Every structure is written in structure tokens, then in C-alpha cells.
């Protein structure tokens, strides 16, 4: 090691682990590490974001998209606090992220100095590894352990580095640790496999509920589904794992899901939970037999009383059953849901192609669909836009990224930045509501600075639409859900990008054609009508509460606002 500084060793180790870039903002408790990053000439790129929350969300999105470690950095105090939202997103969606957090010099730690806070105490809940470096000699080994733990535990590793340690020389000659990650092959117990095989053989109405754990097992999943004649229902995070137009794919289950998906799950006599725990109990049957396949034994039976649990990587298990179970002939159950799926898509097609005076959200999705390239990356924000994208967008081989468990507004733009960092050559499209985009819009300037061509499509109805609908669904009058309008196209131009403001399908089509030729980031500000995102399944209680809202609205505001009653009535289920 010679006279190597601890800071230069950080850069070396990050590259040893295959890290290509990190997101952060310089400051006075991380400036010494920044100097070592400046000296590096071998390609470790530092992407300077305008807000540390963007950096952490981008690191999480990068990990979701690639399976590789996402890295972000910050100063102590305010910078560290800003990281938390993005780090919790990584924690809840179970992806590996490393946060390198600066701290005041070792000589003044504990003296209540400027911007000094108890960082390790603050990060305790969000992390699987959370340590502060005490000496230069410790740093290499602690960094190796932080990265290894992030990968192994699929979570957040936090390494707090007092600024003066980065300049200190490492005096120890012999390294203790190395950057090697061993990945075990995990397979289930034989008796569990046999019991699950018996259940699969006996089932007449099997349904597969696929989660993000199926991300790298698409081929095996589809062959298995076709082999046992089972519909496939997905979670939100598994959007795109199975091509939307595959005849077995019924779409998502849950509040933002589809009617066929909900009905199939309720009618099933066997559920196969493939790479998901699926926590939304209201959308699951009461006591249907279930097989759960998950690499994490802690996930087995966590949210649903499964009959058999198979702790394993998903692909090999599904392939084994495909090869060893008798192939099932087409069933009436599968045919029934193929027809229901077609009826559902026909209904959505009408929404997307309907001629209206004002641009509607499904029409925006339809135009974006025609624009998408085969290997595009779609980064979706949280809100009504989640419903429009999940329900109407038909993905084939495109990548899809979103904040799942945290469902944090403002994740769309960081996801797009991460997508361009991962795959500069791929088309990247962001879909966001005006509320979500406004939460982190300052980092559109980051995309401009680093010449990251992307198309940001904003659904601008001047409302926090999802919350307004939720309030109405509860029978309340909507409160504080209106937001002041912003011309996001003008904002984009002010940042140095391109911007188009559209209000019709024709204008949107023209804007997308221009965006296809752009070499700079583009914002397309779509002025859309307010449309309630009706769930695929509506309970009678929801319908009653919505009626209460309508009555209140008439008597207290003198306004009559009716939902699309015909469509809503069709989705009411006991």
C-alpha cells in the first residue's frame, strides 16, 4: 500500500467492485474525498446532483435496473438528512446501495461542531451496515464489508468517513480483506418440492402471482405458465417482467390492478407466489392453498398463509417443474381469462383512442406507446400516473422502474437519470404528474449538465390527483389538493433543455416526434383533464363513500361532479 491515502483507496476499491459512477454534492465535510475523486483519471464518474435526495433515489433506481450497487454520497448534517428518502426506497425495494457520508474531522467529533449530527444513530433503521471509520487503516476493510453486506442483504450500507481520514496515509502493508463476492446456489428441500408437485398436479385453477423476484426468470416463468395452463398476475414492481401482450398475462393485482387479475386470484384453487410476498391482503383470497418460491426464507408466509414454501432461486425451480410435470391441455379456466383479458384490453383501447376536446391521461399513454423503442427504459413517478402507466402501457422488452414500497413522489426524474447512467444508448422516458415532478424538478438541470437526452412527459392537471381521489373515495371533500400551475416547458428551456406544452393528441404527437430527434433532455408538459383512476376492483364501501362525496359536493359547494358511473359499476365486486 505504501504511502497511499485512505481517500485514494476508496476510489480504487469502488472501481474494484465495478462501480462506474456515483451521485453526490460536494461540501466541507467531504471535500478531501472529492479531491481524490478529482485526481482519478480512470473513469469513475461523479454526477453532481442538485439535491442529495435525487442522488439517493438515483442510486436506488440504478440498483433496481441493473442489479448492481448504486452509490451516493453527501456531507454531514443536512446532506446526510437529505439522503434518507432515497435510502429508504432502496431498503423497502430490497436493492444494494452504498452511501458514503462525510463527517466533521476526527479531532472535533463529539464537540457539537458545525453541521455535526449523530449520523450513525440517524441511519440505524435504514441500513444493513452502518459504521463510522475511526482510522485510515480501517477504511479499506470497512468499505469492502459495507459493499459485501449491501449485496448480500440487498439493502443499504452506510459508511461515515470523517473528512480528515481521507487525507491520512495507510501505513499497514498487508491487506486484510478483498473485493470478492461469493454467490451461493440456493435450492429447496426435496420433500418440499415433492409436496408442491402434488399440489400443482391436483390444481384445476392455478394462478401465478409473479413479483420482482421473477425479473431474471422470464423465460422459465412463461414456459411454466404455459405448461400448467396458468394465468400470470404481476405485482407493481414486476411490471414488464412478463410482456403485457402475452396471452397469459392478466396484468397487476391490487388497488392499481386489473379486473381480470383480481377475479382470477379470487377464483384460483392454487396460488403460486413466484418471487413475491404480496402484502395487500384485501386483494387475496381468504384461504386458498398456496406455494411460495422465494430466495429469502424470511419472506415465506410473511403476508399470506402459504401451504408449502420453497426457498430457492426461482428459475431452476420453475424449469424443474416444467420438465417433470405432465403438460396440461388447454383448460376452460385459462380460456375464460384469456377472454376476460381481451375484454379488459378492449375497454382500455377505447379510453386511449377516444376523441375528446381536452387531452386525457390514457391518450397520453397511447401516444407514448407508439413512441417507445423496443429496449427503452420507462421511469414512472408515484400518483395517478402510476395507475395510467401500469394499466395502459404495454411493455414488451422495455425496462420499468418506480418507487414501490415507499411510493415516494419525485422518484421519476432520478430514475431517468439512473437509466441514462446505466445505459447511455437506450431511449429513456419519464412519466410523472405535475406534483411528483415538482418535488425534484431542480435536477432536470443535472440531466442538461451531463447531456443525458431523455423525454420527461408530465401529466399536468394542477392537482395532487391521487390524493384528491382518495379523499373523495373516503367520502370527504377534497382538501388542499389543488396546486398552482407551472409551465414546465418554459422551465425546461430555462434549464437549457427543450420544452413543449401540449393540450391535444395532435400536439402531443408532434412534440414526441421532435423529442425523438433531440440531443438534449426534453420536457413535454401535457395539460390533461382530471380523471379518477378507478381501481380494477371497487368495493361497495368505496362506492358508498364516493356517493357521500358527491352529495357533500352538491350541498356544500353547489357542484355536481359525477365519476364515470357505467365503468365504475362494472368494477364493483363484493
Coordinates of C-alpha atoms in Angstrom, one line a residue:
X1 CA 0.0 0.0 0.0
X2 CA 3.0 2.3 0.6
X3 CA 2.0 6.0 1.0
X4 CA -1.5 5.6 -0.4
X5 CA -4.1 7.9 1.2
X6 CA -7.3 6.4 2.5
X7 CA -9.3 8.6 0.1
X8 CA -7.5 7.3 -3.0
X9 CA -8.0 3.7 -1.6
X10 CA -11.8 4.4 -1.6
X11 CA -11.7 5.3 -5.3
X12 CA -9.6 2.2 -6.0
X13 CA -11.9 -0.2 -4.1
X14 CA -15.1 1.2 -5.7
X15 CA -13.6 0.5 -9.1
X16 CA -12.5 -2.9 -8.0
X17 CA -16.2 -3.7 -7.2
X18 CA -17.2 -2.5 -10.7
X19 CA -18.7 0.9 -9.6
X20 CA -18.7 3.2 -12.6
X21 CA -20.2 6.3 -11.1
X22 CA -21.7 7.9 -8.0
X23 CA -24.2 10.6 -7.3
X24 CA -23.5 13.4 -4.8
X25 CA -22.9 17.0 -4.0
X26 CA -19.5 18.3 -2.6
X27 CA -19.3 20.1 0.7
X28 CA -17.0 20.9 3.6
X29 CA -17.1 17.5 5.3
X30 CA -16.4 15.5 2.2
X31 CA -14.0 17.8 0.3
X32 CA -10.9 15.7 0.9
X33 CA -12.6 12.7 -0.6
X34 CA -13.7 14.9 -3.5
X35 CA -10.1 15.8 -4.1
X36 CA -9.2 12.1 -4.5
X37 CA -12.1 11.7 -6.9
X38 CA -10.8 14.6 -8.9
X39 CA -7.4 13.0 -9.3
X40 CA -8.9 9.8 -10.6
X41 CA -8.5 9.6 -14.4
X42 CA -9.7 6.0 -15.0
X43 CA -13.4 6.6 -15.4
X44 CA -15.1 6.7 -12.0
X45 CA -17.7 9.4 -12.9
X46 CA -19.0 11.8 -10.2
X47 CA -22.5 13.0 -11.1
X48 CA -23.2 16.2 -9.2
X49 CA -26.9 16.4 -8.4
X50 CA -28.7 19.5 -7.1
X51 CA -30.3 17.7 -4.1
X52 CA -29.0 14.7 -2.2
X53 CA -32.4 13.1 -2.2
X54 CA -32.2 12.9 -6.0
X55 CA -28.8 11.2 -5.6
X56 CA -30.1 8.5 -3.3
X57 CA -33.2 7.9 -5.4
X58 CA -31.0 7.6 -8.5
X59 CA -28.7 5.2 -6.7
X60 CA -31.7 3.1 -5.7
X61 CA -33.1 3.2 -9.3
X62 CA -29.7 2.2 -10.7
X63 CA -29.6 -0.8 -8.4
X64 CA -33.2 -1.8 -9.4
X65 CA -32.5 -1.6 -13.1
X66 CA -29.1 -3.3 -13.2
X67 CA -28.8 -5.4 -10.0
X68 CA -25.5 -3.7 -9.4
X69 CA -24.5 -1.5 -6.5
X70 CA -25.9 2.1 -6.6
X71 CA -23.6 4.6 -4.9
X72 CA -24.4 8.1 -3.5
X73 CA -22.5 10.5 -1.2
X74 CA -23.2 13.5 0.9
X75 CA -21.8 15.8 3.5
X76 CA -22.7 15.5 7.2
X77 CA -25.7 17.2 8.7
X78 CA -28.1 18.5 6.0
X79 CA -26.7 16.4 3.2
X80 CA -27.0 13.1 5.2
X81 CA -30.6 14.0 6.2
X82 CA -31.5 14.6 2.6
X83 CA -30.3 11.1 1.6
X84 CA -32.8 9.3 3.8
X85 CA -35.8 9.2 1.5
X86 CA -33.9 7.6 -1.3
X87 CA -32.2 5.2 1.0
X88 CA -35.5 4.1 2.5
X89 CA -36.7 3.5 -1.1
X90 CA -33.7 1.2 -1.6
X91 CA -34.3 -0.6 1.7
X92 CA -38.0 -1.2 1.1
X93 CA -37.5 -2.4 -2.5
X94 CA -34.5 -4.5 -1.4
X95 CA -31.7 -3.3 -3.6
X96 CA -28.0 -2.8 -2.8
X97 CA -27.0 0.8 -2.3
X98 CA -23.9 2.3 -0.7
X99 CA -23.9 5.8 0.9
X100 CA -20.6 7.4 1.6
X101 CA -21.4 10.1 4.2
X102 CA -18.9 12.8 5.3
X103 CA -18.4 13.8 8.9
X104 CA -16.5 16.5 10.7
X105 CA -12.8 15.8 11.5
X106 CA -12.0 13.2 14.0
X107 CA -10.4 15.8 16.3
X108 CA -13.7 17.6 16.8
X109 CA -16.3 14.8 16.7
X110 CA -18.5 15.0 19.8
X111 CA -18.0 18.7 20.3
X112 CA -21.3 19.7 18.8
X113 CA -19.5 21.3 15.9
X114 CA -20.9 23.0 12.8
X115 CA -23.2 20.5 10.9
X116 CA -22.3 17.7 13.2
X117 CA -25.1 15.3 13.9
X118 CA -25.3 11.7 15.2
X119 CA -25.2 10.2 11.7
X120 CA -24.9 6.5 12.6
X121 CA -27.8 6.9 15.0
X122 CA -29.9 8.5 12.3
X123 CA -29.1 5.8 9.7
X124 CA -29.6 2.9 12.1
X125 CA -33.1 2.0 10.9
X126 CA -32.5 2.3 7.1
X127 CA -29.3 0.3 6.9
X128 CA -28.0 -3.3 6.9
X129 CA -24.4 -1.9 7.5
X130 CA -23.8 1.3 9.4
X131 CA -20.4 2.2 10.7
X132 CA -18.0 5.2 11.1
X133 CA -14.4 4.9 10.1
X134 CA -12.0 5.5 13.0
X135 CA -8.7 5.3 11.2
X136 CA -7.2 5.2 7.7
X137 CA -6.1 1.6 8.2
X138 CA -9.7 0.6 8.9
X139 CA -11.2 2.2 5.9
X140 CA -10.4 -0.4 3.1
X141 CA -11.7 -3.3 5.1
X142 CA -14.8 -1.5 6.3
X143 CA -15.6 -0.4 2.7
X144 CA -15.2 -4.0 1.4
X145 CA -17.5 -5.1 4.2
X146 CA -20.1 -2.4 3.5
X147 CA -20.3 -3.3 -0.2
X148 CA -20.4 -7.0 0.5
X149 CA -23.2 -6.6 3.1
X150 CA -25.2 -4.4 0.7
X151 CA -25.1 -7.1 -1.9
X152 CA -25.7 -10.0 0.4
X153 CA -28.5 -8.4 2.4
X154 CA -30.0 -6.5 -0.6
X155 CA -30.0 -3.3 1.4
X156 CA -28.4 0.0 2.3
X157 CA -24.8 0.2 3.6
X158 CA -23.7 3.4 5.2
X159 CA -20.1 4.3 5.7
X160 CA -19.4 7.6 7.6
X161 CA -16.0 9.0 6.8
X162 CA -14.6 11.9 8.8
X163 CA -13.1 14.3 6.3
X164 CA -9.5 14.2 7.7
X165 CA -9.3 10.4 7.3
X166 CA -9.4 10.7 3.5
X167 CA -6.0 12.5 3.6
X168 CA -4.4 10.2 6.1
X169 CA -1.9 7.6 4.7
X170 CA -2.5 3.9 5.2
X171 CA 0.5 2.6 7.0
X172 CA -0.4 -1.1 7.0
X173 CA 1.3 -3.0 4.2
X174 CA -0.7 -6.2 4.0
X175 CA -4.5 -6.0 3.2
X176 CA -6.9 -7.9 5.4
X177 CA -9.9 -8.1 3.1
X178 CA -10.7 -8.2 -0.6
X179 CA -13.5 -7.3 -3.0
X180 CA -14.8 -10.8 -3.7
X181 CA -18.5 -11.6 -3.5
X182 CA -19.4 -15.3 -3.4
X183 CA -22.9 -16.1 -4.7
X184 CA -24.4 -19.4 -3.4
X185 CA -26.8 -21.6 -5.4
X186 CA -29.9 -22.0 -3.3
X187 CA -32.2 -24.9 -3.9
X188 CA -35.3 -26.1 -1.9
X189 CA -35.6 -29.3 0.2
X190 CA -36.6 -32.4 -1.8
X191 CA -39.7 -33.1 0.3
X192 CA -41.0 -29.6 -0.2
X193 CA -40.5 -29.9 -4.0
X194 CA -42.4 -33.2 -3.9
X195 CA -45.3 -31.7 -1.9
X196 CA -45.5 -28.7 -4.2
X197 CA -45.5 -31.0 -7.2
X198 CA -48.5 -32.9 -5.8
X199 CA -50.4 -29.6 -5.3
X200 CA -49.6 -28.5 -8.9
X201 CA -50.8 -31.8 -10.2
X202 CA -54.1 -31.6 -8.4
X203 CA -54.9 -28.0 -9.1
X204 CA -57.5 -27.2 -11.7
X205 CA -57.4 -23.4 -11.5
X206 CA -53.8 -22.5 -10.7
X207 CA -52.8 -18.8 -10.8
X208 CA -49.2 -17.5 -10.8
X209 CA -48.6 -14.2 -8.8
X210 CA -45.2 -13.0 -10.0
X211 CA -43.1 -10.4 -8.2
X212 CA -39.8 -8.6 -8.8
X213 CA -38.0 -11.8 -7.9
X214 CA -39.0 -13.1 -11.3
X215 CA -37.1 -10.4 -13.0
X216 CA -34.3 -12.6 -14.3
X217 CA -36.5 -15.7 -14.9
X218 CA -38.9 -14.5 -17.5
X219 CA -38.3 -17.4 -19.9
X220 CA -38.7 -20.0 -17.2
X221 CA -41.8 -18.3 -15.8
X222 CA -43.6 -18.2 -19.2
X223 CA -42.7 -21.8 -20.1
X224 CA -44.0 -22.9 -16.7
X225 CA -47.2 -20.9 -17.1
X226 CA -47.9 -22.4 -20.5
X227 CA -47.1 -25.9 -19.2
X228 CA -49.6 -25.8 -16.4
X229 CA -52.1 -23.6 -18.2
X230 CA -52.0 -20.8 -15.5
X231 CA -52.7 -17.1 -15.9
X232 CA -49.9 -14.8 -14.7
X233 CA -50.8 -11.9 -12.4
X234 CA -48.0 -9.4 -11.5
X235 CA -47.1 -7.1 -8.7
X236 CA -46.3 -3.4 -9.5
X237 CA -42.6 -4.0 -9.3
X238 CA -42.9 -6.9 -11.7
X239 CA -44.4 -4.7 -14.5
X240 CA -42.6 -5.7 -17.7
X241 CA -41.2 -9.0 -16.3
X242 CA -43.8 -10.7 -18.5
X243 CA -44.7 -9.0 -21.8
X244 CA -48.0 -7.2 -21.3
X245 CA -49.4 -8.6 -24.5
X246 CA -48.6 -12.2 -23.7
X247 CA -51.9 -14.2 -23.7
X248 CA -51.3 -15.5 -20.1
X249 CA -50.6 -12.0 -18.6
X250 CA -53.7 -10.6 -16.8
X251 CA -51.9 -7.5 -15.5
X252 CA -51.4 -6.3 -11.9
X253 CA -53.3 -7.3 -8.8
X254 CA -54.1 -4.7 -6.2
X255 CA -55.6 -1.2 -6.0
X256 CA -54.0 -0.2 -9.3
X257 CA -54.6 -3.5 -10.9
X258 CA -57.0 -5.0 -13.4
X259 CA -60.4 -6.7 -13.0
X260 CA -59.3 -10.0 -14.7
X261 CA -56.3 -10.2 -12.4
X262 CA -58.4 -9.7 -9.3
X263 CA -61.1 -12.2 -10.3
X264 CA -58.6 -14.9 -11.3
X265 CA -56.8 -14.6 -8.0
X266 CA -60.1 -14.9 -6.1
X267 CA -61.3 -17.9 -8.2
X268 CA -58.0 -19.8 -8.1
X269 CA -57.7 -23.1 -6.2
X270 CA -53.9 -22.8 -6.1
X271 CA -51.7 -19.7 -5.9
X272 CA -48.1 -19.8 -6.9
X273 CA -46.3 -16.8 -5.4
X274 CA -43.2 -16.5 -7.6
X275 CA -40.7 -14.1 -6.2
X276 CA -43.1 -12.0 -4.1
X277 CA -44.7 -11.9 -0.7
X278 CA -47.6 -9.6 -1.9
X279 CA -48.7 -7.7 1.3
X280 CA -52.1 -6.4 0.1
X281 CA -54.3 -8.9 1.9
X282 CA -57.6 -7.3 0.8
X283 CA -56.8 -8.4 -2.8
X284 CA -56.0 -12.0 -1.9
X285 CA -58.5 -14.8 -1.3
X286 CA -59.3 -15.9 2.2
X287 CA -57.9 -19.4 2.4
X288 CA -56.7 -20.7 -1.0
X289 CA -53.8 -23.2 -1.0
X290 CA -50.6 -21.5 -1.9
X291 CA -47.0 -22.4 -2.9
X292 CA -44.4 -19.6 -2.3
X293 CA -41.0 -19.6 -4.0
X294 CA -38.5 -17.1 -2.6
X295 CA -34.8 -16.8 -2.2
X296 CA -35.3 -15.4 1.3
X297 CA -36.7 -17.8 3.9
X298 CA -37.9 -14.8 5.9
X299 CA -40.4 -14.0 3.2
X300 CA -42.1 -17.4 3.2
X301 CA -45.6 -17.0 4.6
X302 CA -44.9 -13.4 5.6
X303 CA -48.2 -11.9 4.4
X304 CA -50.2 -15.0 3.3
X305 CA -50.6 -18.4 4.9
X306 CA -48.9 -20.5 2.3
X307 CA -49.1 -24.3 2.3
X308 CA -45.6 -25.0 1.1
X309 CA -42.6 -22.8 0.9
X310 CA -39.7 -23.3 -1.5
X311 CA -36.5 -21.4 -0.5
X312 CA -34.7 -21.2 -3.8
X313 CA -33.8 -19.1 -6.8
X314 CA -36.9 -19.0 -9.0
X315 CA -35.7 -20.0 -12.4
X316 CA -34.3 -23.5 -11.6
X317 CA -37.4 -24.5 -9.7
X318 CA -39.8 -23.4 -12.4
X319 CA -37.7 -25.2 -15.0
X320 CA -37.7 -28.4 -13.0
X321 CA -41.5 -28.4 -12.7
X322 CA -41.8 -27.7 -16.4
X323 CA -39.6 -30.7 -17.2
X324 CA -41.1 -33.1 -14.7
X325 CA -44.8 -32.4 -14.6
X326 CA -47.1 -33.6 -17.3
X327 CA -48.0 -30.8 -19.7
X328 CA -51.6 -29.8 -19.2
X329 CA -54.0 -29.4 -22.1
X330 CA -55.8 -26.1 -22.6
X331 CA -58.4 -25.6 -19.8
X332 CA -61.7 -23.8 -19.6
X333 CA -60.3 -21.7 -16.7
X334 CA -57.4 -20.4 -18.8
X335 CA -59.7 -19.8 -21.8
X336 CA -62.1 -17.9 -19.6
X337 CA -59.4 -15.5 -18.5
X338 CA -58.0 -15.1 -22.0
X339 CA -61.4 -13.8 -23.0
X340 CA -61.7 -11.6 -19.9
X341 CA -58.3 -10.2 -20.7
X342 CA -59.3 -9.3 -24.2
X343 CA -62.5 -7.6 -22.9
X344 CA -60.4 -5.6 -20.5
X345 CA -57.9 -4.5 -23.2
X346 CA -60.8 -3.6 -25.5
X347 CA -62.1 -1.3 -22.8
X348 CA -58.7 0.3 -22.3
X349 CA -58.3 0.7 -26.0
X350 CA -61.5 2.8 -26.1
X351 CA -60.1 5.0 -23.4
X352 CA -56.8 5.5 -25.2
X353 CA -58.3 6.2 -28.7
X354 CA -61.4 8.2 -27.6
X355 CA -61.7 11.6 -29.3
X356 CA -62.1 14.4 -26.7
X357 CA -61.8 18.2 -26.7
X358 CA -59.2 18.0 -23.9
X359 CA -56.2 15.7 -23.7
X360 CA -56.9 12.8 -21.2
X361 CA -54.2 10.7 -19.4
X362 CA -54.9 7.4 -21.3
X363 CA -54.5 9.2 -24.6
X364 CA -51.1 10.4 -23.4
X365 CA -50.1 6.8 -22.7
X366 CA -51.3 5.7 -26.1
X367 CA -49.1 8.3 -27.9
X368 CA -46.1 7.4 -25.7
X369 CA -46.7 3.8 -26.5
X370 CA -46.2 4.5 -30.2
X371 CA -43.1 6.5 -29.4
X372 CA -41.3 3.8 -27.3
X373 CA -38.4 1.9 -28.7
X374 CA -38.1 -1.8 -28.1
X375 CA -35.4 -1.5 -25.5
X376 CA -36.4 1.8 -23.9
X377 CA -36.4 2.5 -20.2
X378 CA -39.5 3.9 -18.6
X379 CA -39.2 5.6 -15.2
X380 CA -42.5 6.3 -13.6
X381 CA -43.3 8.6 -10.7
X382 CA -45.9 8.0 -8.0
X383 CA -49.5 9.1 -8.1
X384 CA -52.3 8.9 -10.6
X385 CA -49.5 8.5 -13.2
X386 CA -48.7 5.1 -11.7
X387 CA -52.2 3.9 -12.5
X388 CA -52.1 5.2 -16.1
X389 CA -48.6 3.7 -16.8
X390 CA -49.2 0.4 -15.1
X391 CA -52.7 -0.2 -16.5
X392 CA -52.4 1.2 -20.0
X393 CA -48.8 0.9 -21.0
X394 CA -48.0 -2.3 -22.9
X395 CA -44.3 -3.2 -22.3
X396 CA -42.6 -5.9 -24.4
X397 CA -38.9 -5.8 -23.7
X398 CA -38.7 -2.3 -22.1
X399 CA -37.4 -1.8 -18.6
X400 CA -39.7 -0.3 -15.9
X401 CA -38.6 1.4 -12.7
X402 CA -40.6 3.0 -9.9
X403 CA -40.6 3.5 -6.1
X404 CA -42.6 0.5 -4.9
X405 CA -42.9 0.1 -1.2
X406 CA -42.0 3.7 -0.2
X407 CA -44.1 5.0 -3.2
X408 CA -42.3 8.3 -2.9
X409 CA -43.3 11.1 -5.2
X410 CA -40.4 12.6 -7.0
X411 CA -38.8 9.3 -8.0
X412 CA -39.4 9.6 -11.7
X413 CA -36.6 12.0 -12.7
X414 CA -33.9 10.3 -10.6
X415 CA -34.9 7.0 -12.2
X416 CA -34.4 8.5 -15.6
X417 CA -31.0 9.9 -14.7
X418 CA -30.0 6.5 -13.4
X419 CA -31.3 4.8 -16.6
X420 CA -29.0 7.1 -18.7
X421 CA -26.1 6.4 -16.4
X422 CA -26.7 2.6 -16.8
X423 CA -27.4 2.6 -20.5
X424 CA -26.5 5.8 -22.3
X425 CA -27.5 4.4 -25.6
X426 CA -31.1 3.5 -24.6
X427 CA -34.1 5.7 -25.1
X428 CA -35.3 6.9 -21.7
X429 CA -38.8 8.2 -21.0
X430 CA -40.0 9.6 -17.7
X431 CA -43.7 9.7 -16.8
X432 CA -44.7 12.0 -13.9
X433 CA -47.6 14.0 -12.6
X434 CA -47.1 17.7 -12.0
X435 CA -47.0 17.2 -8.3
X436 CA -44.3 14.4 -8.4
X437 CA -42.1 16.2 -11.0
X438 CA -42.2 19.5 -9.0
X439 CA -40.8 17.7 -5.9
X440 CA -37.4 17.3 -7.6
X441 CA -37.5 19.3 -10.8
X442 CA -34.3 21.2 -10.0
X443 CA -32.4 18.1 -11.1
X444 CA -33.6 18.4 -14.7
X445 CA -30.7 20.8 -14.8
X446 CA -28.5 17.9 -13.8
X447 CA -29.7 16.0 -16.9
X448 CA -28.9 19.0 -19.0
X449 CA -25.4 19.5 -17.5
X450 CA -24.4 15.9 -18.2
X451 CA -26.0 15.8 -21.6
X452 CA -28.4 13.0 -20.8
X453 CA -31.1 13.0 -23.5
X454 CA -34.4 11.9 -22.0
X455 CA -38.0 12.6 -22.6
X456 CA -39.9 13.8 -19.5
X457 CA -43.7 13.5 -20.1
X458 CA -45.6 15.4 -17.4
X459 CA -49.4 14.9 -16.8
X460 CA -50.3 18.4 -15.7
X461 CA -53.8 18.8 -14.2
X462 CA -52.7 21.2 -11.5
X463 CA -53.7 18.8 -8.8
X464 CA -52.3 16.1 -6.5
X465 CA -54.8 13.8 -8.2
X466 CA -54.3 10.5 -6.4
X467 CA -54.8 12.2 -3.0
X468 CA -57.9 14.1 -4.2
X469 CA -59.4 10.8 -5.4
X470 CA -58.5 9.1 -2.1
X471 CA -60.2 11.8 -0.1
X472 CA -63.3 11.6 -2.3
X473 CA -63.3 7.8 -2.0
X474 CA -63.4 8.2 1.8
X475 CA -66.5 10.4 1.4
X476 CA -64.6 13.6 2.2
X477 CA -64.5 16.8 0.3
X478 CA -61.1 17.2 -1.3
X479 CA -58.8 19.5 0.7
X480 CA -55.5 21.2 -0.3
X481 CA -55.1 19.1 -3.4
X482 CA -55.0 21.9 -5.9
X483 CA -51.5 23.1 -6.8
X484 CA -50.6 26.3 -8.6
X485 CA -49.8 25.7 -12.3
X486 CA -46.3 25.7 -13.6
X487 CA -45.3 25.9 -17.3
X488 CA -42.9 23.0 -17.2
X489 CA -42.0 23.6 -20.9
X490 CA -40.8 27.1 -20.1
X491 CA -38.9 25.7 -17.1
X492 CA -37.1 23.1 -19.3
X493 CA -36.0 25.8 -21.7
X494 CA -34.8 27.9 -18.8
X495 CA -32.6 25.0 -17.7
X496 CA -31.1 24.6 -21.2
X497 CA -33.3 21.8 -22.3
X498 CA -36.2 21.6 -24.8
X499 CA -39.8 22.1 -23.7
X500 CA -43.2 21.7 -25.4
X501 CA -46.6 22.4 -23.8
X502 CA -49.4 20.4 -25.4
X503 CA -53.2 20.1 -24.9
X504 CA -54.3 17.8 -27.7
X505 CA -53.3 14.4 -29.1
X506 CA -52.1 16.1 -32.3
X507 CA -49.9 18.5 -30.4
X508 CA -48.5 15.7 -28.3
X509 CA -47.8 13.5 -31.3
X510 CA -45.8 16.4 -32.9
X511 CA -43.9 17.1 -29.7
X512 CA -42.9 13.4 -29.4
X513 CA -41.6 13.5 -33.0
X514 CA -39.4 16.5 -32.2
X515 CA -38.3 14.8 -28.9
X516 CA -37.2 11.7 -30.9
X517 CA -34.6 13.9 -32.7
X518 CA -33.4 15.8 -29.6
X519 CA -29.9 15.6 -28.3
X520 CA -30.8 17.4 -25.0
X521 CA -33.3 16.5 -22.3
X522 CA -36.9 17.3 -23.2
X523 CA -40.0 18.1 -21.2
X524 CA -43.4 17.6 -22.7
X525 CA -45.9 19.4 -20.5
X526 CA -49.3 17.7 -21.1
X527 CA -52.2 19.8 -20.0
X528 CA -54.7 17.0 -19.1
X529 CA -58.2 16.7 -17.7
X530 CA -58.8 15.4 -14.2
X531 CA -59.9 11.8 -14.5
X532 CA -60.3 9.5 -11.4
X533 CA -58.1 6.4 -11.6
X534 CA -60.8 3.8 -10.9
X535 CA -59.3 0.7 -9.4
X536 CA -59.8 -2.6 -11.2
X537 CA -62.0 -3.8 -8.4
X538 CA -64.3 -1.4 -6.5
X539 CA -65.8 -2.4 -3.2
X540 CA -69.4 -1.5 -2.2
X541 CA -67.9 0.5 0.7
X542 CA -65.8 2.6 -1.7
X543 CA -68.8 3.2 -3.9
X544 CA -70.9 4.3 -0.9
X545 CA -68.2 6.7 0.3
X546 CA -67.8 8.1 -3.2
X547 CA -71.6 8.7 -3.2
X548 CA -71.2 10.6 0.1
X549 CA -68.6 12.8 -1.5
X550 CA -70.9 13.6 -4.4
X551 CA -73.7 14.6 -2.0
X552 CA -71.4 16.8 0.1
X553 CA -70.1 18.4 -3.0
X554 CA -73.6 19.4 -4.2
X555 CA -74.7 20.8 -0.8
X556 CA -71.5 22.5 0.4
X557 CA -70.0 23.7 -2.9
X558 CA -73.0 23.6 -5.2
X559 CA -71.0 21.4 -7.7
X560 CA -72.1 18.2 -9.3
X561 CA -69.2 16.0 -10.2
X562 CA -70.0 12.5 -11.4
X563 CA -67.5 9.8 -11.9
X564 CA -67.7 7.5 -14.9
X565 CA -70.6 5.6 -13.4
X566 CA -71.1 2.9 -16.0
X567 CA -67.4 2.0 -15.9
X568 CA -67.4 2.2 -12.1
X569 CA -70.4 0.0 -11.7
X570 CA -68.9 -2.8 -13.8
X571 CA -65.9 -2.9 -11.4
X572 CA -67.9 -3.2 -8.2
X573 CA -67.3 -6.5 -6.5
X574 CA -68.4 -7.9 -3.2

